[in-house]
C-alpha atoms as an extended CHARMM CRD file, in Angstrom:
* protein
*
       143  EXT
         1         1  UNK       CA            -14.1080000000       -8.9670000000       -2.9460000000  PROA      1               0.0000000000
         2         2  UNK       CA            -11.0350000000       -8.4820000000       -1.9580000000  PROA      2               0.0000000000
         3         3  UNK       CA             -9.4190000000       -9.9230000000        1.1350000000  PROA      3               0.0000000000
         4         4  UNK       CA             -9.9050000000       -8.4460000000        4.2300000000  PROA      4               0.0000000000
         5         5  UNK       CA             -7.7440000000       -7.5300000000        7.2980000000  PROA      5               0.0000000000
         6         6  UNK       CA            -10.1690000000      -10.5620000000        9.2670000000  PROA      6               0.0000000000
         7         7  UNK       CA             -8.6830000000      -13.3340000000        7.0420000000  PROA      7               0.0000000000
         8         8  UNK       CA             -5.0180000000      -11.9830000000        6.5270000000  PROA      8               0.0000000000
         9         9  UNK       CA             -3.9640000000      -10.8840000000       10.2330000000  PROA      9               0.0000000000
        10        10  UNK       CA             -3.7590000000      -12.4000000000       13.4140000000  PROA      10              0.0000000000
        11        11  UNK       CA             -4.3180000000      -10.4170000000       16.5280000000  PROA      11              0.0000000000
        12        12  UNK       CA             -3.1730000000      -11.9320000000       19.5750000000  PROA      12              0.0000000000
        13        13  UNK       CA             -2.2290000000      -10.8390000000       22.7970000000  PROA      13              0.0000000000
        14        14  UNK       CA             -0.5670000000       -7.1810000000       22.4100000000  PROA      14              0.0000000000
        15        15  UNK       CA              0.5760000000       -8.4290000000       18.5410000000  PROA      15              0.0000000000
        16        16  UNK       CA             -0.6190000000       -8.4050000000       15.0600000000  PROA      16              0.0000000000
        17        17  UNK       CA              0.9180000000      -10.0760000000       11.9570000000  PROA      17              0.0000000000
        18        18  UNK       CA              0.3050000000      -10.3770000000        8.2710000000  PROA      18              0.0000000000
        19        19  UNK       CA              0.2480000000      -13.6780000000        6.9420000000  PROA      19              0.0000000000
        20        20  UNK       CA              0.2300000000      -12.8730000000        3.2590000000  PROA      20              0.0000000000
        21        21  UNK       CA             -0.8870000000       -9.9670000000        1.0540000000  PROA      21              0.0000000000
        22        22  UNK       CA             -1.7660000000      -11.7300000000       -2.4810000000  PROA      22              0.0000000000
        23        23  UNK       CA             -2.9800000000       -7.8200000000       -3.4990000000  PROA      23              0.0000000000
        24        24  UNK       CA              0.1150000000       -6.1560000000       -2.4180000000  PROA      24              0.0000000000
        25        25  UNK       CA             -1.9730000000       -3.0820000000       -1.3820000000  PROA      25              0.0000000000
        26        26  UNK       CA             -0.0020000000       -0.3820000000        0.3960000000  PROA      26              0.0000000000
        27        27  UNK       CA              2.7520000000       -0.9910000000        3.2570000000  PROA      27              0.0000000000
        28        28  UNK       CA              2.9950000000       -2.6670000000        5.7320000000  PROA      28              0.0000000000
        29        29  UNK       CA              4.1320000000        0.3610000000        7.9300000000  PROA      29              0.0000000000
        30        30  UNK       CA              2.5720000000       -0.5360000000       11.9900000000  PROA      30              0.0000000000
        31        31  UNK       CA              3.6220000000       -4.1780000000       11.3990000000  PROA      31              0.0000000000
        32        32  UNK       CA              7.2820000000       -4.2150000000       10.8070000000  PROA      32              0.0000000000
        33        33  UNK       CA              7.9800000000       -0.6300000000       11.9080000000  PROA      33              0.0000000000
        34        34  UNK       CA              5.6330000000        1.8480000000       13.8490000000  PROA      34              0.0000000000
        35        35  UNK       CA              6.0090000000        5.5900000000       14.4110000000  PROA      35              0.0000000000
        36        36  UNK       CA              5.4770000000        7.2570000000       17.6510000000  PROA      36              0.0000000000
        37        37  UNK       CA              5.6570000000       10.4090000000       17.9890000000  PROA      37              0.0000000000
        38        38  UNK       CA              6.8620000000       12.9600000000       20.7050000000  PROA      38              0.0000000000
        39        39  UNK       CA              3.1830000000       12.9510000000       21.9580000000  PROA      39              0.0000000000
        40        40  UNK       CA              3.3040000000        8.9840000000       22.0240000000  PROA      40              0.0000000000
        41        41  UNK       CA              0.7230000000        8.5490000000       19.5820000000  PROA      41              0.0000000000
        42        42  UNK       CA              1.2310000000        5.2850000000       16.7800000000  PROA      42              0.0000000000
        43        43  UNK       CA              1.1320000000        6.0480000000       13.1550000000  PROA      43              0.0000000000
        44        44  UNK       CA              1.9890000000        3.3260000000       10.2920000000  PROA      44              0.0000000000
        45        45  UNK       CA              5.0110000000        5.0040000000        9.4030000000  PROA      45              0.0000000000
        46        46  UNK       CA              7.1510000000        8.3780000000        9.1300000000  PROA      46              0.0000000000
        47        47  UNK       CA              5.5860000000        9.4350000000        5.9230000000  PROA      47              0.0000000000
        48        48  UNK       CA              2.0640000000        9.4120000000        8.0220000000  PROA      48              0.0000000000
        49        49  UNK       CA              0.5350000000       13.0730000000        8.7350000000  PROA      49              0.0000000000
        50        50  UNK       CA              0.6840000000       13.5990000000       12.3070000000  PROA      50              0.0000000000
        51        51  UNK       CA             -1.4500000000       15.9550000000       12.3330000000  PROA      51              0.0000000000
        52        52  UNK       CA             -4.5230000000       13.7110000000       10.9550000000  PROA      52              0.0000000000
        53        53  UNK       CA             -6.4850000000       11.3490000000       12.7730000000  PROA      53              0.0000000000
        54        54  UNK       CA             -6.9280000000        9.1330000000        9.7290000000  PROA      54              0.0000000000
        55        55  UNK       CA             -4.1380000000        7.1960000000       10.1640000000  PROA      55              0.0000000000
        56        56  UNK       CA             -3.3530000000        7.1110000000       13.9960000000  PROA      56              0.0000000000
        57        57  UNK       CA             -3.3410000000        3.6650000000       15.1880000000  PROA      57              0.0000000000
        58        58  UNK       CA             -3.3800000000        4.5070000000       19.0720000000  PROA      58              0.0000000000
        59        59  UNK       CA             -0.6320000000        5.6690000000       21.5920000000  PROA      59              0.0000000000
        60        60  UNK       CA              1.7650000000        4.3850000000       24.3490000000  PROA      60              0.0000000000
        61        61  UNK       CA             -1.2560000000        4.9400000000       27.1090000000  PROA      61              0.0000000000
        62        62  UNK       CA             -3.8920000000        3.0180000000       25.1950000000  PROA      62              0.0000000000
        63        63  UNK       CA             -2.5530000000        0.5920000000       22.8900000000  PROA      63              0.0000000000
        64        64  UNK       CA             -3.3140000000       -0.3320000000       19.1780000000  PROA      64              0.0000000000
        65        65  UNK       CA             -6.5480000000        0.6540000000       18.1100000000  PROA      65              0.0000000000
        66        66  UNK       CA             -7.5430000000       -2.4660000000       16.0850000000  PROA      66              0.0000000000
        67        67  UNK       CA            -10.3250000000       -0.8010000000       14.4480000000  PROA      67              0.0000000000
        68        68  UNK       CA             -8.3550000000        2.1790000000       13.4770000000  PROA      68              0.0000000000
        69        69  UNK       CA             -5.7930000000       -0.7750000000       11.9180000000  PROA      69              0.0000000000
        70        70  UNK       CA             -8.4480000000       -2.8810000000       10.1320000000  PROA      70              0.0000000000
        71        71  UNK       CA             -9.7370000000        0.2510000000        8.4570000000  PROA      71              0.0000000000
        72        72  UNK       CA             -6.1590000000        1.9280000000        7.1340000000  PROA      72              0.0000000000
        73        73  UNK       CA             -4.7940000000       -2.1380000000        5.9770000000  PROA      73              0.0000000000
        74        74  UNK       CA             -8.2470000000       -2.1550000000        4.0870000000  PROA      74              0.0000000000
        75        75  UNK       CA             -8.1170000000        0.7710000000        1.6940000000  PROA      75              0.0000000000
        76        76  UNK       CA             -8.3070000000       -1.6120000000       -1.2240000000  PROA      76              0.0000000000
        77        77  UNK       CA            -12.2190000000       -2.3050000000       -0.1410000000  PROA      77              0.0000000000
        78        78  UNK       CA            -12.7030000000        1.2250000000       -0.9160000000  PROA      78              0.0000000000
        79        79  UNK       CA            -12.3570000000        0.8630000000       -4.6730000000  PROA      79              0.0000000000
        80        80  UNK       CA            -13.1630000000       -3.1910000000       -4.6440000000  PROA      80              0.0000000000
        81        81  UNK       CA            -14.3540000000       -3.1270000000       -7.8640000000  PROA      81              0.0000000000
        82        82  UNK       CA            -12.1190000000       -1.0010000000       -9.9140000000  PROA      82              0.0000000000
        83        83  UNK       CA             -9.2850000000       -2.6630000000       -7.6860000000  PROA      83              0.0000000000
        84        84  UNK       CA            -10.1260000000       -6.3540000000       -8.8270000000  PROA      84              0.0000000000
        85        85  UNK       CA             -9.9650000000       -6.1130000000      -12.3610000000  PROA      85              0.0000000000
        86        86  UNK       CA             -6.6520000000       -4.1140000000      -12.5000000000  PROA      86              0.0000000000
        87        87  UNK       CA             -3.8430000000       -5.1490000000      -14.6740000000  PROA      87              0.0000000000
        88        88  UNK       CA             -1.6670000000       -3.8170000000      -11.7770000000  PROA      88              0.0000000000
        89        89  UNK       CA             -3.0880000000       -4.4130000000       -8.5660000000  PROA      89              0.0000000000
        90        90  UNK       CA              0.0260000000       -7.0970000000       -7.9070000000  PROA      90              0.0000000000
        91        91  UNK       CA              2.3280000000       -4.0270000000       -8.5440000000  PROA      91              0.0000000000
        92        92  UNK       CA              0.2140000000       -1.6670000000       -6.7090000000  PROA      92              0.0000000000
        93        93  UNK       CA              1.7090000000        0.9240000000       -3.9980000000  PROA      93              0.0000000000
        94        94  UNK       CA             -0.9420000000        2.6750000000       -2.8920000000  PROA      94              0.0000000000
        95        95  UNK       CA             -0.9520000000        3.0730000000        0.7980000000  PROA      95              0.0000000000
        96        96  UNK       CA             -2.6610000000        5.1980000000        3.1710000000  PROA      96              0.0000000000
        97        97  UNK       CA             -0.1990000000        8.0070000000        3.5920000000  PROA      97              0.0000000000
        98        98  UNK       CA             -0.8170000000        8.7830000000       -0.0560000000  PROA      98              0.0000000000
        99        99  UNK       CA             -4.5110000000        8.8540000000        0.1460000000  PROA      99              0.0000000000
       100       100  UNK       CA             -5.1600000000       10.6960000000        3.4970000000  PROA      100             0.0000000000
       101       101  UNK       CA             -6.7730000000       14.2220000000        2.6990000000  PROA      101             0.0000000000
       102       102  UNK       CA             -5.8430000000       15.2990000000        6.5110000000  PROA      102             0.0000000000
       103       103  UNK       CA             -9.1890000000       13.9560000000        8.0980000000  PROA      103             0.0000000000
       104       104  UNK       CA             -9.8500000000       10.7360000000        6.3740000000  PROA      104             0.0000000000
       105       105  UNK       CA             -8.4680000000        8.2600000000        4.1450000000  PROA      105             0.0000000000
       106       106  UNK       CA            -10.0840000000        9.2950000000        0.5470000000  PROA      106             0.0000000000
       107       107  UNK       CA            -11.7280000000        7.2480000000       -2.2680000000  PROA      107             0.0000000000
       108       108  UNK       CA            -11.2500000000       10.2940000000       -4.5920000000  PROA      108             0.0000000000
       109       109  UNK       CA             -7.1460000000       10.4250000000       -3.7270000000  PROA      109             0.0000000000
       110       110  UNK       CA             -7.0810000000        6.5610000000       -3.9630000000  PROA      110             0.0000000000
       111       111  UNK       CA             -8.2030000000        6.7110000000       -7.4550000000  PROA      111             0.0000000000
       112       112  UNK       CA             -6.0390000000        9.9710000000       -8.2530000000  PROA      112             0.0000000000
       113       113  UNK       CA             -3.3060000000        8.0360000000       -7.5440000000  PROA      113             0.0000000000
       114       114  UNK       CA             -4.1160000000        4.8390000000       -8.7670000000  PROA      114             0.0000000000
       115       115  UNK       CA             -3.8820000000        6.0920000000      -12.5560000000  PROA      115             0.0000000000
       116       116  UNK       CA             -0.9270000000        7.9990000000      -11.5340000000  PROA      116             0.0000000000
       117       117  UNK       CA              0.9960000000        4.4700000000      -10.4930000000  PROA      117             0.0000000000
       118       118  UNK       CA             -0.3800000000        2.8400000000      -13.6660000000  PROA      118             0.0000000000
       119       119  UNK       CA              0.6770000000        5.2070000000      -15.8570000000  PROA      119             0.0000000000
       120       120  UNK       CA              4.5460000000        4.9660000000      -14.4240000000  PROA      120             0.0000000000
       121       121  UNK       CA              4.1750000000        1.2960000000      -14.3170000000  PROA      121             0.0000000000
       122       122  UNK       CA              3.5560000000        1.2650000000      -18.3910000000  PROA      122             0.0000000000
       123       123  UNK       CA              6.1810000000        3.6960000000      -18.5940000000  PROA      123             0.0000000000
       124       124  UNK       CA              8.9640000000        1.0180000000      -16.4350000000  PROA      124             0.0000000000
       125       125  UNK       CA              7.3510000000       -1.7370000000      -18.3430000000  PROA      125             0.0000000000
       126       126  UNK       CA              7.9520000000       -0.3580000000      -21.3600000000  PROA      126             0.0000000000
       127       127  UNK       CA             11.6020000000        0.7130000000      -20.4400000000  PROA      127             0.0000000000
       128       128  UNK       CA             12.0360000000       -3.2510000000      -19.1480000000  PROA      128             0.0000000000
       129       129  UNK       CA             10.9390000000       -4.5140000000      -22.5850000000  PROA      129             0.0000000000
       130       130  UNK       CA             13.0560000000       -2.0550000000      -24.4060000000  PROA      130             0.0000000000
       131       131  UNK       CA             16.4190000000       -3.0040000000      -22.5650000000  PROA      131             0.0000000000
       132       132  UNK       CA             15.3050000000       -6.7010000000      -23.0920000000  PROA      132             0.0000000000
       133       133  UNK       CA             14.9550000000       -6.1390000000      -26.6990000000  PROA      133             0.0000000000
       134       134  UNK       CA             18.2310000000       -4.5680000000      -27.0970000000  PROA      134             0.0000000000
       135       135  UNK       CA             19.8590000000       -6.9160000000      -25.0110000000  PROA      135             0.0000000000
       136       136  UNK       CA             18.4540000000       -9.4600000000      -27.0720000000  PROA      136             0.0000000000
       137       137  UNK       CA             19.6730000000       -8.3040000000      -30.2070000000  PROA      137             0.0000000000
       138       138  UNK       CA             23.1500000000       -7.3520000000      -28.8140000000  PROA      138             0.0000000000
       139       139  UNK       CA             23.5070000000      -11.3310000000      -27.5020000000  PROA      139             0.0000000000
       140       140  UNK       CA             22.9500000000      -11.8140000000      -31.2680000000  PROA      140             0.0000000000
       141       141  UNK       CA             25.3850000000      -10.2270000000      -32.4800000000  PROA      141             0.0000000000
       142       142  UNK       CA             27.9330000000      -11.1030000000      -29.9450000000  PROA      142             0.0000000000
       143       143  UNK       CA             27.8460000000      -14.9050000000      -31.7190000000  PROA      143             0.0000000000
């Protein structure tokens, strides 16, 4: 299983913090930044669809919705088992923004853009081991 929000973030009084992230699932968008918007509502970042609920975190009035954080830093626990096995989850960039389908955060849009993310990853990986080859065989003939 992967980990959850419970074992990788301390909430104290009025703060939250990330100790590590050994999946590198998503952003960390409400931790080191936070959008609020003109209405004073929190979102994890300016990519975030105001006009969804799916990823508000709370507002200037109320606070942080800790609930409404658990479940957005979580997405990975959507797809646990296809996420464990990956070949890319340390690589992976999925966050919520990109998986929001304007009421909730979506399983289906996860895994749309999961193979999306792989497939460019083999295509940079790829390019890397290109370049390496050719630098290797222009160091080669540099001696």
């Amino acid at each position: 299983m992967l980990p959850s929000v419970k074992s990788s973030l301390y909430i104290g009084k009025n703060c939250f913090l990330f100790s590590t992230n050994p999946f590198n699932i998503g952003g960390f968008g409400g931790v080191k930044k936070l959008f609020v918007n003109t209405n004073g509502d929190f979102f994890p970042c300016e990519k975030a669809n105001e006009c969804s609920r799916a990823l508000l975190l709370g507002n200037v009035n109320d606070g942080i919705n800790i609930d409404a954080v658990k479940k957005i830093y979580n997405i990975g626990e959507m797809n646990a088992e296809i996420c464990k096995d990956c070949w890319a989850i340390k690589l992976c960039s999925c966050c919520a923004v990109n998986i929001d389908d304007g009421v909730q955060i979506s399983s289906h849009l996860q895994n749309k853009h999961c193979e999306s993310q792989k497939e460019a990853l083999r295509e940079e990986l790829l390019q890397y081991a290109l370049a390496e080859l050719i630098r290797k065989e222009f160091s080669k003939n540099e001696t």
